[in-house]
Structures are given as C-alpha cells and as structure tokens.
Tab-separated table of C-alpha atoms and ligand atoms in Angstrom:
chain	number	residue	atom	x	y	z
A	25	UNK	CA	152.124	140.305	61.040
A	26	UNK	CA	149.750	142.613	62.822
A	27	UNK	CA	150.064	140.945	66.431
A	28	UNK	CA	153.737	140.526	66.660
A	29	UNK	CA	153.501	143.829	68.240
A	30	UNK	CA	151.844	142.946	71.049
A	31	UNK	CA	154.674	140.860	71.830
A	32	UNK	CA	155.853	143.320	74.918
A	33	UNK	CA	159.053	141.700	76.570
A	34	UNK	CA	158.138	143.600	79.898
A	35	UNK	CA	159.507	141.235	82.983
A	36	UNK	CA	155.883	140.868	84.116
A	37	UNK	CA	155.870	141.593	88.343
A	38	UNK	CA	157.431	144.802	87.114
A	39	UNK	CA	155.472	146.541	85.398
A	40	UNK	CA	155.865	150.149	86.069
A	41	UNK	CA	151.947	150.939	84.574
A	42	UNK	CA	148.862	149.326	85.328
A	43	UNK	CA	147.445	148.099	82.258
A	44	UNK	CA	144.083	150.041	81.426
A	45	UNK	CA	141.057	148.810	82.820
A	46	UNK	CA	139.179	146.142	80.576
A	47	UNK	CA	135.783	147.264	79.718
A	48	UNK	CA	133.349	145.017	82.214
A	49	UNK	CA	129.709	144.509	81.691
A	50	UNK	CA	128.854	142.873	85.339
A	51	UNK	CA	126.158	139.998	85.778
A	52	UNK	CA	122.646	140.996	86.499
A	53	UNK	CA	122.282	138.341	89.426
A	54	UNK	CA	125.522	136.612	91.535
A	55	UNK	CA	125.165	133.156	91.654
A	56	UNK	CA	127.770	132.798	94.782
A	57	UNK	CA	124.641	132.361	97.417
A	58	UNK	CA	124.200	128.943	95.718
A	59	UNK	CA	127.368	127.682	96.366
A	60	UNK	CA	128.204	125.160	98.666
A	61	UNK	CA	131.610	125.950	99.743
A	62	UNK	CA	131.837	123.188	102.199
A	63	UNK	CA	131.300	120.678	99.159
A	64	UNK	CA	133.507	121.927	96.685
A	65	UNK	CA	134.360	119.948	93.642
A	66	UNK	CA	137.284	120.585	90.986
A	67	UNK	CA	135.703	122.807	88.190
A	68	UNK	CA	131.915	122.122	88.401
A	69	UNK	CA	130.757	125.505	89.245
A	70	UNK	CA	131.723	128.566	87.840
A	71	UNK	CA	132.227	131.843	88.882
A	72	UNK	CA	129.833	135.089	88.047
A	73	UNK	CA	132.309	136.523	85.309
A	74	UNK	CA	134.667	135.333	82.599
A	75	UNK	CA	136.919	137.266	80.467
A	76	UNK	CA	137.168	137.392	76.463
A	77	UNK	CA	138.933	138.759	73.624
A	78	UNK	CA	138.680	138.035	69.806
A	79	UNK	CA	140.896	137.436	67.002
A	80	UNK	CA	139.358	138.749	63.533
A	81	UNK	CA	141.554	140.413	60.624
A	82	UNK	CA	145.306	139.681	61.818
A	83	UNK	CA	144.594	141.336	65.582
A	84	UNK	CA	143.575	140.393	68.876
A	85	UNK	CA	140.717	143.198	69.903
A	86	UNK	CA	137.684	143.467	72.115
A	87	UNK	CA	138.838	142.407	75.418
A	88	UNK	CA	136.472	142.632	78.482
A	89	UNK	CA	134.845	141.079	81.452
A	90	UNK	CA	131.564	139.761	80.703
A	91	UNK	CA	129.153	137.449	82.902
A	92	UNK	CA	129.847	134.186	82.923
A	93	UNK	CA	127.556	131.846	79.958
A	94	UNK	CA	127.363	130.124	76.716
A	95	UNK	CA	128.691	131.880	73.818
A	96	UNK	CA	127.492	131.116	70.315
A	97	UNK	CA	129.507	129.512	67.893
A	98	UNK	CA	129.047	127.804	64.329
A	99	UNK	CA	128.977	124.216	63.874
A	100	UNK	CA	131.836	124.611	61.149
A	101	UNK	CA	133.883	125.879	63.406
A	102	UNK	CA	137.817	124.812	63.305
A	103	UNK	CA	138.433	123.861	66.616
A	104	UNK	CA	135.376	121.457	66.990
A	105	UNK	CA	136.604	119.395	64.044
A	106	UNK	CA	140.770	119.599	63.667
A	107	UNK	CA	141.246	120.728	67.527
A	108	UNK	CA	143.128	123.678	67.422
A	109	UNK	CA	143.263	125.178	70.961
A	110	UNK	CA	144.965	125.490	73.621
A	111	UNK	CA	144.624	126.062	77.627
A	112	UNK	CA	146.435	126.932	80.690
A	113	UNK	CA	145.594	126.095	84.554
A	114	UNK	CA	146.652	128.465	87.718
A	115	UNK	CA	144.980	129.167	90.735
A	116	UNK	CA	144.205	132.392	93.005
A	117	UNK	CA	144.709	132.128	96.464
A	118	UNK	CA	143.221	134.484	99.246
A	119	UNK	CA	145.937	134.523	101.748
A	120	UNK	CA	146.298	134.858	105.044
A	121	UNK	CA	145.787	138.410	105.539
A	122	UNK	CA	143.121	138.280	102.901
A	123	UNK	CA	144.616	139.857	99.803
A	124	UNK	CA	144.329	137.402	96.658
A	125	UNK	CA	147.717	136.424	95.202
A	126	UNK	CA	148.231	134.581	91.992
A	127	UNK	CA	150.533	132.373	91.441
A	128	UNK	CA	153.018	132.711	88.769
A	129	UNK	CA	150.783	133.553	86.272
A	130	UNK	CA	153.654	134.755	84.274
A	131	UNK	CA	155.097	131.559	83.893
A	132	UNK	CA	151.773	130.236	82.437
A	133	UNK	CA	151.595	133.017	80.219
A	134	UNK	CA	154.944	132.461	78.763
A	135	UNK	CA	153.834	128.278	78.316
A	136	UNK	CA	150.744	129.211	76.529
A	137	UNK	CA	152.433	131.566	74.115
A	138	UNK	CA	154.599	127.843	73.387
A	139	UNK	CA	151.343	126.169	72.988
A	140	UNK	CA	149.893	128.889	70.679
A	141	UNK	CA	153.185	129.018	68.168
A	142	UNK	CA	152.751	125.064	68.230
A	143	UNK	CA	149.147	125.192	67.060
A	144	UNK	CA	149.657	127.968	64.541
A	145	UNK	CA	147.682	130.098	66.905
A	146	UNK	CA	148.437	133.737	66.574
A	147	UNK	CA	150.189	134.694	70.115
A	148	UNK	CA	148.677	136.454	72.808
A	149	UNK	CA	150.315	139.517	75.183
A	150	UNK	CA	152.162	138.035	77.815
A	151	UNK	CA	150.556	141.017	80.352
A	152	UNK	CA	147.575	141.380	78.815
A	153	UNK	CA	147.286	138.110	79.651
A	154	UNK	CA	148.171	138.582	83.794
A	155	UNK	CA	145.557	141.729	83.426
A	156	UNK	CA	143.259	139.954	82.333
A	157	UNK	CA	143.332	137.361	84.697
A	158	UNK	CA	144.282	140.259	87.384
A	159	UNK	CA	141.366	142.102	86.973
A	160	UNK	CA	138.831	138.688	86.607
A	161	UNK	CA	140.058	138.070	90.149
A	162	UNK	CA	138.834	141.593	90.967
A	163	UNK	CA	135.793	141.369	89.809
A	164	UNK	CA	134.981	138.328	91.268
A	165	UNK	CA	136.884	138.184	94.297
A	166	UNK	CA	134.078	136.826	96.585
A	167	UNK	CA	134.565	133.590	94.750
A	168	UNK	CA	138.029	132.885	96.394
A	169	UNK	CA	137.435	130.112	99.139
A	170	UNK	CA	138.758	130.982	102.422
A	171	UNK	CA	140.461	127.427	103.603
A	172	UNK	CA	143.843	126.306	103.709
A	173	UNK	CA	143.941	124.732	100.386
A	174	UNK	CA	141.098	125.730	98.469
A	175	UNK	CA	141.851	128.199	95.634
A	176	UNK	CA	140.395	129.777	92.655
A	177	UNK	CA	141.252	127.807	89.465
A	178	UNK	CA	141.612	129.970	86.708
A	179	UNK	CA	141.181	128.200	83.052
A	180	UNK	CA	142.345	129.886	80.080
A	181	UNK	CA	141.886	128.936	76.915
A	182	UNK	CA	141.980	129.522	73.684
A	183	UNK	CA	140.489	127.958	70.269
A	184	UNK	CA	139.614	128.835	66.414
A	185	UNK	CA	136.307	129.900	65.443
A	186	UNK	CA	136.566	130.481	61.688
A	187	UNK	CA	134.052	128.162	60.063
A	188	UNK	CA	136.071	125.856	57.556
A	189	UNK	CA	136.170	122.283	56.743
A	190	UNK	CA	139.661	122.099	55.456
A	191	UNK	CA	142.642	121.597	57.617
A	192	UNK	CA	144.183	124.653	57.852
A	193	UNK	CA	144.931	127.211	60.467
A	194	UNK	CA	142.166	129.308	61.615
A	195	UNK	CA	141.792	133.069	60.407
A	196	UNK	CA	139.587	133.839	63.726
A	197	UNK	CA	139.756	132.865	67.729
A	198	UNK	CA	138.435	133.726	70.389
A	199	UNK	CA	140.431	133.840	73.996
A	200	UNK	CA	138.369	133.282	77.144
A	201	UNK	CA	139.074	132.952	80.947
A	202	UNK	CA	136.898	131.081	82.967
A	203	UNK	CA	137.331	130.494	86.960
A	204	UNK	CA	136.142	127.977	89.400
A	205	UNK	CA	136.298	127.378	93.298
A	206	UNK	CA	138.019	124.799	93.498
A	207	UNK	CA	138.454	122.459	96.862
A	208	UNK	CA	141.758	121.456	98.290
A	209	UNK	CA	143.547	117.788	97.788
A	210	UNK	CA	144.015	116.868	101.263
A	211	UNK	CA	143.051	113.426	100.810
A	212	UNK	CA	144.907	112.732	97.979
A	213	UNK	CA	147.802	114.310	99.657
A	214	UNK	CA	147.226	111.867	102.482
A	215	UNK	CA	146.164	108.728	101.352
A	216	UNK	CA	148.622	108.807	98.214
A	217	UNK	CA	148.089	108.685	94.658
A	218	UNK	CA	148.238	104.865	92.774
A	219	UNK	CA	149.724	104.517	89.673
A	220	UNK	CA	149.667	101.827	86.642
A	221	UNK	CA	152.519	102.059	84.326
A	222	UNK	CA	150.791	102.356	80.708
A	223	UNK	CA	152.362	99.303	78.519
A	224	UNK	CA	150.691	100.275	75.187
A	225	UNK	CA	148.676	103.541	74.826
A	226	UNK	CA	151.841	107.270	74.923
A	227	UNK	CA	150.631	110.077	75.739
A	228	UNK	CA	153.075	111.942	73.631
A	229	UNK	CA	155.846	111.362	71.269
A	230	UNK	CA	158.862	113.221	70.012
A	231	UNK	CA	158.184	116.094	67.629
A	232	UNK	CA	154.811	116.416	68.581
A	233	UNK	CA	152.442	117.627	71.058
A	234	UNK	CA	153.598	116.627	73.924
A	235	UNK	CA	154.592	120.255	75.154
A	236	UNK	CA	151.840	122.032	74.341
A	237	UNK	CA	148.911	122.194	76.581
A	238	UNK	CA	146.284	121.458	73.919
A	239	UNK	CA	142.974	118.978	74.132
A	240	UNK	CA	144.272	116.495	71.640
A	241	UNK	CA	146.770	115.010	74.515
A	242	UNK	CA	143.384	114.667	76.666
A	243	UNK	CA	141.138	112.976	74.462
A	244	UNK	CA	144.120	110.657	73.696
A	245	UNK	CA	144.088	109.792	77.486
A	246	UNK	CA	140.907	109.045	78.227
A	247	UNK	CA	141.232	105.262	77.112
A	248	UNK	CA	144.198	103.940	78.580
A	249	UNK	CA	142.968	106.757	81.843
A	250	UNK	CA	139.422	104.364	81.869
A	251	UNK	CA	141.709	101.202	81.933
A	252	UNK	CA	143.661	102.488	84.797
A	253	UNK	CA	140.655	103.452	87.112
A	254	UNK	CA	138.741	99.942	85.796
A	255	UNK	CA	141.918	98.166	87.609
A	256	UNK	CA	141.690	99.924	90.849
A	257	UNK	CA	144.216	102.518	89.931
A	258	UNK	CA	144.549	106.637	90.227
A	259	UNK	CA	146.164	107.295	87.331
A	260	UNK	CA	148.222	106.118	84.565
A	261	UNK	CA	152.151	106.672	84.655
A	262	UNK	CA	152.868	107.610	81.066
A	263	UNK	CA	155.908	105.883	79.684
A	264	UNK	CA	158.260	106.924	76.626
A	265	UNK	CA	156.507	106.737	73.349
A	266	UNK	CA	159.284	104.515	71.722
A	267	UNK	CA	160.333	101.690	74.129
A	268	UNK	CA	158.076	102.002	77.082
A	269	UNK	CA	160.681	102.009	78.739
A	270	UNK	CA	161.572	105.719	80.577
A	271	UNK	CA	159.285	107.726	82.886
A	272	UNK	CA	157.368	110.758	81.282
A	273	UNK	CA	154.811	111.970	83.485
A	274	UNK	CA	151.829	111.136	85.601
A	275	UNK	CA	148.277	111.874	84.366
A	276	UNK	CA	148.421	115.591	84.628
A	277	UNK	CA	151.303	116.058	86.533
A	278	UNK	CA	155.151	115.922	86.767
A	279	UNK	CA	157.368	113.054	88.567
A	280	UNK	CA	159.663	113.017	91.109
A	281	UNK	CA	161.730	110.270	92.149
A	282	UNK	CA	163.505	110.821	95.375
A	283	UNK	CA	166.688	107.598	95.106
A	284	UNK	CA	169.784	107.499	97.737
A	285	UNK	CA	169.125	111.330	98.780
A	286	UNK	CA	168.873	112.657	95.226
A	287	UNK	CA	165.523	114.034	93.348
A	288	UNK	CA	165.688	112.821	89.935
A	289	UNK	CA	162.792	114.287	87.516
A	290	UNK	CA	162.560	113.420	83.819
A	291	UNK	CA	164.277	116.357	81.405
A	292	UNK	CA	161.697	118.393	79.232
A	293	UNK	CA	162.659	116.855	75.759
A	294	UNK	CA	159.495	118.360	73.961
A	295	UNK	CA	156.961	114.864	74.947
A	296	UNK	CA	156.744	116.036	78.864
A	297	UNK	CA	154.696	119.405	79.657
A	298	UNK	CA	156.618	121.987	81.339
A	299	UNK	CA	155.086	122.043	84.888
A	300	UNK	CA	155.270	125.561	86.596
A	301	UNK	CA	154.684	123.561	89.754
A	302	UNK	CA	157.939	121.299	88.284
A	303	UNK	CA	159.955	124.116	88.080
A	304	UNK	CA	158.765	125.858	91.834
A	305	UNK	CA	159.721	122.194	93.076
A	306	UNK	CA	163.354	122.605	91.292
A	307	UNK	CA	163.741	125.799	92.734
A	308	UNK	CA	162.649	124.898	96.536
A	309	UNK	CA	165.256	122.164	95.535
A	310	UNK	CA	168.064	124.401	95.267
A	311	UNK	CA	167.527	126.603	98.013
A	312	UNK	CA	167.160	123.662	100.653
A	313	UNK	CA	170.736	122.623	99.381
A	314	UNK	CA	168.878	119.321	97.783
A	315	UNK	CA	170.502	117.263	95.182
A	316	UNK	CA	168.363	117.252	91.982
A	317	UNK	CA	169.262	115.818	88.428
A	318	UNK	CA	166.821	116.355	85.165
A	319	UNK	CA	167.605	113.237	83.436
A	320	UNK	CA	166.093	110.308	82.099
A	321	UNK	CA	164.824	107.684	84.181
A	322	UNK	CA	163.675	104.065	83.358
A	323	UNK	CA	161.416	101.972	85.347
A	324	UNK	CA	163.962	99.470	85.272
A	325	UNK	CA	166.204	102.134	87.480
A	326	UNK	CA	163.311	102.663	89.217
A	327	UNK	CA	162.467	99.183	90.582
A	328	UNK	CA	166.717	98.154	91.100
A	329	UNK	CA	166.249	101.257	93.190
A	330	UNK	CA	163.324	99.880	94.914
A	331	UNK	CA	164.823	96.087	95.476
A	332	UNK	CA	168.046	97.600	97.142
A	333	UNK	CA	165.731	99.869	99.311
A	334	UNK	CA	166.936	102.954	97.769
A	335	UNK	CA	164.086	104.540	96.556
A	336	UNK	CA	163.088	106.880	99.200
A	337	UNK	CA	159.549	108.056	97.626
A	338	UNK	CA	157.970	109.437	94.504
A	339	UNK	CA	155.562	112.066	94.013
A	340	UNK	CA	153.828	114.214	91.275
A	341	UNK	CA	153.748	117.922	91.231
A	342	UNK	CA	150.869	119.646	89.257
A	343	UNK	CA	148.816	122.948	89.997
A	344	UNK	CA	145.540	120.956	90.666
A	345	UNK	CA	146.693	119.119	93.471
A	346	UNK	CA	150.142	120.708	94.054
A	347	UNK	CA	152.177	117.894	95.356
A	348	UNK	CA	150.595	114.529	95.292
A	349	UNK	CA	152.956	111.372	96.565
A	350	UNK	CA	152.734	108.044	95.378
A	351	UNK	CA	151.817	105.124	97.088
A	352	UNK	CA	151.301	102.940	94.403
A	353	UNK	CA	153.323	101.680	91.134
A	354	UNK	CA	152.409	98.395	89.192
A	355	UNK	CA	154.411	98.141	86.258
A	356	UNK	CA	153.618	94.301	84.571
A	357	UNK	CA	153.617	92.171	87.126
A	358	UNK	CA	155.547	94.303	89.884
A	359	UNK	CA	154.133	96.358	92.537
A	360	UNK	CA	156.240	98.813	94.368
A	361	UNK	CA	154.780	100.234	97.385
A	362	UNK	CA	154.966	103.250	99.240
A	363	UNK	CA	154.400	104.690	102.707
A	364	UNK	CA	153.074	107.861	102.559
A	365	UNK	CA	152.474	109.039	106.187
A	366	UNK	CA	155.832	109.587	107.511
A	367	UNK	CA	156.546	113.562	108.458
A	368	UNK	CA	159.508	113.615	106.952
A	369	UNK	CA	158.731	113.594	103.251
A	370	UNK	CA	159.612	115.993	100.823
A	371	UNK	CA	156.384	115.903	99.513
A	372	UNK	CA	155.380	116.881	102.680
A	373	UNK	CA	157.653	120.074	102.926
A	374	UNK	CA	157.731	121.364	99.826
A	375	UNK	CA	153.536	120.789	99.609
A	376	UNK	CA	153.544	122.987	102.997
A	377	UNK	CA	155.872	125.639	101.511
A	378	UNK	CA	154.151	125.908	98.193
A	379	UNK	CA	151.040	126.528	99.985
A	380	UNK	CA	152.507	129.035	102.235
A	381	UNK	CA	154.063	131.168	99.654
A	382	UNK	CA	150.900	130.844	97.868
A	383	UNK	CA	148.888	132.022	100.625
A	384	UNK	CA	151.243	134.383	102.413
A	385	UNK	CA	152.009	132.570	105.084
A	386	UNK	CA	156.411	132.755	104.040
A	387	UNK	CA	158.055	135.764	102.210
A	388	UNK	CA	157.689	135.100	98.569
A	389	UNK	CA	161.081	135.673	97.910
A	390	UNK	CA	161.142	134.356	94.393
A	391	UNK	CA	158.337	137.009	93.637
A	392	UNK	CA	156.079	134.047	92.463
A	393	UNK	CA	153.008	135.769	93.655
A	394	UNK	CA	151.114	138.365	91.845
A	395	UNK	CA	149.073	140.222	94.191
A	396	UNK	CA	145.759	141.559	93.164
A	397	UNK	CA	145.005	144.639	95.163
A	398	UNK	CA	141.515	145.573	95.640
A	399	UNK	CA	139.614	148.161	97.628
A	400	UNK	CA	137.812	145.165	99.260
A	401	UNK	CA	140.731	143.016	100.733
A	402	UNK	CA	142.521	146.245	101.682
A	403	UNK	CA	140.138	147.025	104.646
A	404	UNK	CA	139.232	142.672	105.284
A	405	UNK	CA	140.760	141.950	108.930
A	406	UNK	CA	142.829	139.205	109.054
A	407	UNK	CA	140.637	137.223	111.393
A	408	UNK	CA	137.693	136.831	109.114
A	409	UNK	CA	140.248	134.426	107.530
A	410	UNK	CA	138.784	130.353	108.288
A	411	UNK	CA	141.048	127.916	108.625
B	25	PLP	C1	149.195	121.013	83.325
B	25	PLP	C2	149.974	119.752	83.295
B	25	PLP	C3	151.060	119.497	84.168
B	25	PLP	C4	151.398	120.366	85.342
B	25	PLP	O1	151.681	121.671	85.018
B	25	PLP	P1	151.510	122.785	86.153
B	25	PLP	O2	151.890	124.031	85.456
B	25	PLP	O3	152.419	122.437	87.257
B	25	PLP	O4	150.073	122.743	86.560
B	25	PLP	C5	151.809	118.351	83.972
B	25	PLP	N1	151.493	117.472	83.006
B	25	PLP	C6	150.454	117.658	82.164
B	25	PLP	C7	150.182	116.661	81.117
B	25	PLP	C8	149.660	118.793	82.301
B	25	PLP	O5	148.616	118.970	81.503
C-alpha cells in the first residue's frame, strides 16, 4: 500500500536533515493575553495553532499548521459511531535556560503507530510525526508556562472521517495536534493519590484493546471512574480482566510497587498501556543500581506485603502528572495506608529527576529530550526564567 513508504526507520534524535518546513497559515488574533497562567487547568484552554494532515486515496497529504478551531465533519462519519481513533499525550517543557525540549516524543510516536495497526488505521511517519509536533512548538512557543512543573501538553490524535454506517475500516482520516498549558501536579504529588480496587467493571482484557491508546478504553471507564470519586476516592486501580485478582494499572497511569527494597511493576501483556513515563522510571531504575522485576502482581501479594510491613510505597507514573504516590488502597474491606511525606521516597527522586531532565536542569544523557531550537529562545536570558 501507498503509505508503507512513509515508514522511514530513521533513529529519530538523529536525523541528519531537518524535515521541510510545514506550510503554516498563522491565526489572525493570539488568544495568549487571555490566559490566566497563574490558574492553569489540565487541557481547558488551547493554544493559538494546531497541526493537521489528511488521509484520502491510500496517502497521508496536506500537512500544515493552521489556527487553532472547529473543523467540519459529517454526521456519518466512522469514528463518531464505531470509534476508530486513536491519541497520544507528551508534554513540552521550557527549561531552564529557556529553550523548549520535548520529551521523548519518539517513543510516543512509535506507541501510536501500535495503536494505529490495532485500529486498522493506516500508519503515520514516525518523524513526520516529531516535525510536526517540533515545529507546533515553534510556532507557538509563547504558550509554554514558565514554572517548575507546568508544561505544554501536546494531544495527538487521530480518527476516521469517511462517512459510512457499516463497520468497516475507514477509507479517510484526518491527523491533528492540538496543545494546551497545562499546570503542574504538585498537590497531587504531595498529598498522594487514593485508590479503590475495581471488583467488577476491567478496563481491558487479553486480545484486545488494552494497548492501544484509543477512546473506547475511556468511555469504558467513566462508570466504575464515577463510582470511585462517589466513594471518596482518586481513582480506580484496575484489576485483571479474568480473576480480579492481579494489578493492571491505575486510571491513566502505570504502578509501582516498591516491597523489601525491590520495584515490582506489572509486565506489558497486551491489557496494560505501555507508559513512556513506565519505561523512563525502569531506566532511572537501572542506573541508580535499583532492583526492579516486570512481573505479575496480585493484591493478595500486595496486602501479605503490607501486614508484614514490607511494602515500602506505591506510586503511579503517567505523563500528566509524572509520578504520583499512593496514599490510599481499599480493596473489599481492607485499607492499606500510606505515608507520603517522607524525603526519602522514590517517588520523590525519580519525580525530581524526571523533571530535571525534562527541563534541563541534569544532562539528558539518555537523549530523551528533543530540543526545539528557535530564533526566540536562542537570544531569552536565563533569568527571565520564574520559578
Ligand atoms: C497514557 C496512559 C498511561 C501513561 O502513559 P505515559 O506515556 O507515561 O503518559 C498509562 N495508562 C493509561 C491507561 C494511559 O492512557
């Protein structure tokens, strides 16, 4: 087929080209003045400029930077009725000395492209995908917050747009990139996250979705999600779709156990979704000389754990709030709890190094970062930074 050859395998930070510039048709008014940057939420405002690309006759064509709006689209079409689409979430940091980094972006890039071939969505070029999102960032780099902890949440998603009412695969799509300011989760981060082990609802099962980051999963949330904030908690810790039995994942984020002095964290079997924050955490891990394991875990390991003491703390790693620990589990009729204030966490550490590679504060030495160079932030003194 037609776009299999945009399939470049080019390791992405390496690139020895730039990728041509996208065509950009730039908003007639900003709408930054309106923003209140000291009352940020998570996703509620939008920045000046979004980025799309279309899928008609067997090829991905017409990418450019456009302003920010509604875009029309027929009532027949695919993805409102059968939900075939797909998303990603990453964020844009301004660092320290002012230049805007993104974070792994090629790592979300290579997730969505499994999302797409699970949804029969035709795939989409691994660097056009970091240009695009490269050159959004350029365009509207005022956007990026300045504090420790704020970022710009980039949303990219794609969905079919062929108007049909049978269940088939869509012969048209249309890819768009959308970014936010988004605030920083220092109170989750302080206060803890509570959790209520789901009895009934899964999230996922084996052999399907689970994976994929695709609305369906969402919607299927939102029920047992209501429950768990209607009984005073968070968010709901997802259990295994067949016995209830083994940890999967917390709302929308990975799990961590920390028990005796190793970090367990549930293997990706196809139900869990494969956390680029999940794998950073792995990684910081390793190079602090940590004991990890990818296994299964059961809440019945989990709570023997916690009777004998063992279980040192638990936390959930996600790109929205980075590192978020736990100090709450009810699972039936047991609570476990957890102290989240002492120092010496991991969720602490690894929280404060994720942020500082993110924001330029450590060497990157993983090359996580992909730094967007613009005219703007090469002249910005490093003071104007606020933290
Ligand atoms: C996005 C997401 C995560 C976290 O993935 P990151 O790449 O770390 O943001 C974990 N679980 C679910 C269900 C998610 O949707």
């Amino acid at each position: 087929m037609a776009y299999s050859q945009q399939l470049l395998r080019i390791p992405i930070n390496r690139l020895p080209v730039p990728n041509p510039a996208l065509p950009i048709t730039l908003c007639q008014r900003s709408r930054l003045s309106g923003v209140d940057f000291d009352h940020l939420g998570f996703g509620d405002v939008f920045s000046d400029h979004m980025f799309r690309c279309e899928f008609t006759d067997g090829r991905w064509h017409s990418a450019q930077i456009v302003p920010y709006g509604p875009i029309a689209m027929e009532p027949g079409a695919l993805c409102l009725h059968y939900g075939q689409a797909v998303f990603e979430g990453l964020k844009a940091f301004r660092g320290v000395d002012g230049v805007p980094r993104i974070f792994r972006p090629d790592r979300n890039a290579d997730r969505l492209e499994q999302s797409c071939a699970r949804l029969c969505i035709p795939p989409i070029d691994q660097e056009l995908f970091c240009s695009a999102i490269e050159q959004l960032v350029t365009v509207d780099e005022k956007w990026l917050p300045q504090r420790r902890g704020e970022s710009l949440y980039i949303r990219p998603l794609v969905f079919a747009t062929e108007p049909n009412l049978l269940v088939k695969a869509s012969d048209r799509y249309l890819f768009l990139i959308i970014t936010a300011p988004v605030k920083g989760y220092f109170s989750t981060t302080d206060s803890g996250v509570s959790l209520r082990a789901e009895p009934n609802y899964t999230r996922a099962a084996m052999g399907g979705t689970g994976f994929a980051k695709t609305g369906g999963n969402y919607a299927a949330t939102l029920r047992p999600g209501t429950d768990s904030v209607e009984q005073g908690f968070d968010q709901t810790l997802w259990l295994d779709s067949r016995d209830h039995c083994f940890v999967e994942e917390v709302g929308q984020m990975n799990i961590f156990f920390k028990i005796g002095d190793t970090f367990v964290t549930p293997p990706l079997k196809g139900t869990i979704l494969p956390g680029v924050t999940r794998e950073s955490v792995l990684t910081l891990l390793k190079d602090h000389g940590e004991k990890f394991e990818e296994r299964p875990v059961s809440m019945e390991e989990v709570i023997l754990a916690y009777d004998r003491g063992d279980l040192q703390e638990v936390f959930g790693a996600g790109t929205a709030a980075v590192i978020a620990p736990v100090s709450r589990i009810a699972y039936g009729e047991k609570t476990l709890n957890f102290d989240v204030s002492p120092e010496n966490l991991a969720s602490k550490w690894l929280y404060q190094t994720i942020v500082d590679i993110q924001t330029g504060v450590t060497e990157d030495i993983h090359g996580w970062n992909r730094i967007v160079r613009t005219d703007a932030n090469t002249s910005r003194p490093v003071e104007s930074v606020r933290f």
